[in-house]
Amino acid sequence: MHGTCIEIGGMAILVRTESPEFFGILEERYGGGFVNPSAEPLFALDVEIVPPGSNSDPDAEASVRFEGGRWVLERGDFYAEWNPGLGRGYIRQGAYPYAMDAVLRILHSLLLVRQGGLLIHAASGVRNGRAFLFSGVSGAGKTTISRLAPQDVTLLTDEISYVRRDGDGYRAFGTPFAGELAKVGENISAPVAALYFLAQGPENRIETMAPAEAGRTLLRNILFFAEDAELVKLVFDAACEFVSKVPVYRLTFVPDGRVWDLIV
């Protein structure tokens, strides 16, 4: 059995497999800063690799439900179970990293929700020791603003921002979940300074958003998959808390590097 700790957002999960091929894929996929052999894992996942075609549709809708004391995660390209009480889980998937990415996103969304944290459909970067988040629907400009970032900005992600409570504020962490840039974020963290909702337009302009509007918009951009009324309420509460603590703006921008002159 081969095993490695994949640490995202300061939370490590031990992933084990009997497949040397898949172990090599894990090391390559997450080895750019997210493999930490010395980390203390929260729980272990055993991965069974199945032949090609057994699980093959990554575009199918994911199902996440709690039953019989365990979480059951299903999509066209994987089946997984996680028992929080026993501290272990199981995944059946093909020998490629995309299904593992999806399982890790779902599991971290479940871990974060009880801590008041969030996975947000947003790019993020660190400048002068502070993290800035840029959220929006597909095509709003997350990849563009990431690509335009100047050299003094360290990219955390161009796709999925990982946010945890940190005292009276929040801290953003780098993730390996890349978007169109196909570039893994840096595994660092910084206090969240602001959240910007993106729109492309004829000029660069920042407008303050009222908490109610900011909260509604944030809820549309949170990644959460579980069919669980209690946890959905926790997500709602976390979004409201976030916009009460973090400045939120609407950022209209022209797709060139001058937009970063406004991010200070």
XYZ file of C-alpha atoms in Angstrom:
264
model
C 0.000 0.000 0.000
C 1.357 3.408 -1.012
C 0.239 6.502 0.885
C 0.758 10.246 0.928
C -0.709 13.188 2.866
C -2.373 15.823 0.688
C -2.616 19.044 2.693
C -4.919 21.841 1.522
C -5.921 24.786 3.672
C -3.820 23.463 6.533
C -5.922 20.267 6.667
C -4.271 17.015 5.592
C -5.910 13.842 4.288
C -3.946 10.598 3.979
C -4.602 8.995 0.575
C -3.606 5.341 0.157
C -3.638 3.088 -2.877
C -2.266 -0.276 -3.953
C -1.640 1.091 -7.448
C 1.943 2.321 -8.013
C 0.736 4.046 -11.187
C -1.934 6.051 -9.368
C 0.432 6.841 -6.495
C 2.790 8.387 -9.049
C -0.124 10.395 -10.464
C -0.927 11.713 -6.969
C 2.680 12.701 -6.347
C 2.816 14.546 -9.656
C -0.606 16.187 -9.327
C -0.224 17.488 -5.764
C 3.553 17.506 -5.397
C 3.826 21.189 -6.262
C 3.514 22.086 -2.584
C 0.447 20.154 -1.435
C 2.084 16.850 -0.487
C 3.232 16.928 3.143
C 4.483 13.549 4.407
C 4.989 14.935 7.934
C 1.435 16.282 8.325
C -0.964 14.778 10.858
C -3.924 13.603 8.743
C -7.522 14.185 9.787
C -8.511 10.841 8.258
C -7.463 8.313 5.623
C -8.906 7.531 2.195
C -8.251 4.210 0.470
C -8.475 4.412 -3.316
C -9.410 1.432 -5.471
C -8.509 1.866 -9.115
C -10.984 0.400 -11.587
C -10.476 -0.295 -15.328
C -11.147 2.475 -17.869
C -14.822 2.786 -18.685
C -16.048 1.557 -15.300
C -16.396 5.145 -14.084
C -16.201 7.548 -16.976
C -18.484 10.580 -16.898
C -16.953 13.552 -15.040
C -19.699 15.836 -16.371
C -22.460 13.987 -14.549
C -24.049 15.772 -11.600
C -22.524 14.919 -8.223
C -24.647 13.480 -5.423
C -23.563 14.071 -1.805
C -25.692 12.691 0.994
C -25.372 11.512 4.598
C -26.776 8.091 5.358
C -26.018 5.335 7.847
C -23.423 7.408 9.672
C -21.363 8.073 6.550
C -21.176 10.483 3.659
C -21.798 8.980 0.229
C -20.322 10.836 -2.757
C -21.155 9.823 -6.310
C -20.518 11.169 -9.785
C -20.188 9.529 -13.171
C -16.442 9.007 -12.667
C -16.250 8.011 -8.981
C -18.000 6.495 -5.984
C -16.806 7.393 -2.478
C -17.772 6.933 1.137
C -16.436 8.800 4.180
C -17.191 7.871 7.785
C -16.258 10.858 10.010
C -16.723 8.831 13.187
C -14.266 6.127 12.137
C -11.841 8.544 10.481
C -11.618 6.725 7.189
C -13.077 6.646 3.733
C -13.027 4.815 0.432
C -12.962 5.870 -3.225
C -13.497 3.803 -6.372
C -12.305 5.585 -9.514
C -10.146 5.374 -12.602
C -6.393 6.060 -12.618
C -6.582 9.784 -13.301
C -6.524 12.834 -11.010
C -9.792 14.559 -11.980
C -12.027 12.363 -9.826
C -9.667 12.761 -6.857
C -9.810 16.545 -7.312
C -13.604 16.422 -7.138
C -13.655 14.202 -4.051
C -11.182 16.457 -2.248
C -13.226 19.562 -3.085
C -16.384 17.940 -1.729
C -14.697 16.668 1.427
C -13.082 20.018 2.161
C -16.414 21.781 1.667
C -17.846 19.481 4.351
C -14.887 20.052 6.667
C -15.025 23.827 6.255
C -18.737 24.358 6.778
C -18.670 23.509 10.486
C -15.764 25.933 10.929
C -17.515 28.832 9.240
C -15.198 28.502 6.230
C -16.050 28.425 2.533
C -14.957 27.233 -0.877
C -15.694 30.128 -3.236
C -15.760 30.123 -7.028
C -13.101 32.822 -7.143
C -9.548 33.573 -8.151
C -7.319 34.896 -5.399
C -3.854 36.301 -4.940
C -1.603 37.700 -2.242
C -0.155 41.195 -2.478
C 1.790 42.912 0.303
C 0.845 40.154 2.713
C -2.919 40.408 2.127
C -5.228 38.194 0.077
C -7.686 39.529 -2.508
C -10.523 37.405 -3.922
C -12.075 37.880 -7.369
C -15.368 36.057 -7.841
C -17.867 35.677 -10.627
C -19.636 33.313 -12.953
C -17.779 31.660 -15.812
C -16.618 34.330 -18.233
C -16.679 37.155 -15.670
C -12.905 37.484 -15.747
C -11.319 35.314 -13.044
C -8.779 33.826 -15.421
C -8.176 37.196 -17.077
C -7.472 39.038 -13.847
C -5.200 36.193 -12.736
C -3.272 36.332 -16.004
C -2.896 40.120 -15.683
C -1.538 39.982 -12.123
C 1.784 41.838 -11.740
C 4.955 40.195 -10.473
C 4.373 41.267 -6.867
C 1.196 39.140 -6.707
C 1.394 35.472 -5.657
C -1.451 33.463 -7.167
C -3.407 31.269 -4.743
C -5.827 30.005 -7.393
C -7.541 31.107 -10.597
C -10.629 29.005 -9.889
C -11.512 27.929 -6.324
C -10.616 30.033 -3.288
C -10.257 28.327 0.076
C -11.269 30.522 3.032
C -11.119 29.736 6.758
C -12.020 31.746 9.842
C -8.994 33.418 11.443
C -9.813 35.211 14.691
C -12.189 38.065 13.844
C -11.397 37.790 10.139
C -10.633 35.251 7.428
C -7.574 33.691 5.841
C -7.284 32.529 2.233
C -5.166 29.517 1.283
C -3.667 28.367 -1.970
C -5.263 25.384 -3.687
C -4.215 22.884 -6.358
C -7.585 23.313 -8.085
C -6.678 25.161 -11.281
C -8.964 26.701 -13.886
C -8.174 27.801 -17.427
C -4.636 28.861 -16.503
C -3.896 25.201 -15.666
C -1.544 26.508 -12.977
C -1.524 25.170 -9.429
C -1.661 27.875 -6.762
C 1.059 28.463 -4.208
C 0.517 26.646 -0.922
C 0.638 29.768 1.243
C -1.989 31.781 3.105
C -2.755 35.383 4.006
C -5.506 37.398 5.718
C -8.386 38.277 3.393
C -8.406 42.017 2.660
C -11.350 42.218 0.232
C -13.679 40.323 -2.082
C -14.420 41.687 -5.561
C -17.279 40.530 -7.774
C -16.126 40.865 -11.371
C -17.696 42.367 -14.452
C -15.946 43.424 -17.647
C -16.774 46.898 -18.954
C -15.471 50.007 -20.729
C -13.535 51.352 -17.715
C -11.961 50.311 -14.435
C -14.368 51.095 -11.585
C -14.894 49.887 -8.010
C -18.234 50.189 -6.220
C -18.972 49.225 -2.624
C -21.674 46.573 -2.275
C -24.208 46.633 0.544
C -24.037 43.570 2.829
C -27.414 42.190 1.713
C -26.510 42.316 -1.992
C -23.002 41.061 -1.263
C -24.380 38.106 0.684
C -26.840 37.131 -2.053
C -24.126 37.314 -4.686
C -21.667 35.352 -2.578
C -24.186 32.562 -2.022
C -24.434 32.078 -5.787
C -20.665 31.560 -5.943
C -20.106 29.151 -3.050
C -19.197 25.553 -3.843
C -21.274 23.249 -1.692
C -22.634 19.914 -2.772
C -24.348 18.214 0.178
C -28.076 17.529 0.259
C -28.337 18.404 3.958
C -30.633 21.115 5.346
C -28.568 21.681 8.500
C -25.339 22.198 6.596
C -26.992 24.392 3.963
C -28.104 26.686 6.787
C -24.529 26.763 8.073
C -23.357 27.798 4.604
C -25.931 30.600 4.574
C -24.794 31.765 8.026
C -21.130 31.591 6.967
C -21.792 33.738 3.885
C -23.604 36.358 5.969
C -20.799 36.379 8.511
C -18.159 36.705 5.801
C -19.693 39.781 4.176
C -20.111 41.397 7.601
C -16.369 41.057 8.275
C -14.774 41.527 4.833
C -15.154 44.547 2.505
C -17.014 43.513 -0.661
C -16.945 45.453 -3.937
C -18.137 45.213 -7.510
C -15.124 45.551 -9.799
C -15.803 46.516 -13.406
C -12.619 46.340 -15.420
C -11.016 46.641 -18.812
C -8.985 43.486 -19.528
C -5.512 44.978 -19.193
C -2.997 45.230 -16.382
C -4.118 48.693 -15.214
C -6.919 47.111 -13.198
C -4.355 46.004 -10.631
C -3.595 49.669 -9.873
C -6.914 49.662 -7.986
C -6.042 46.585 -5.880
C -4.094 47.883 -2.885
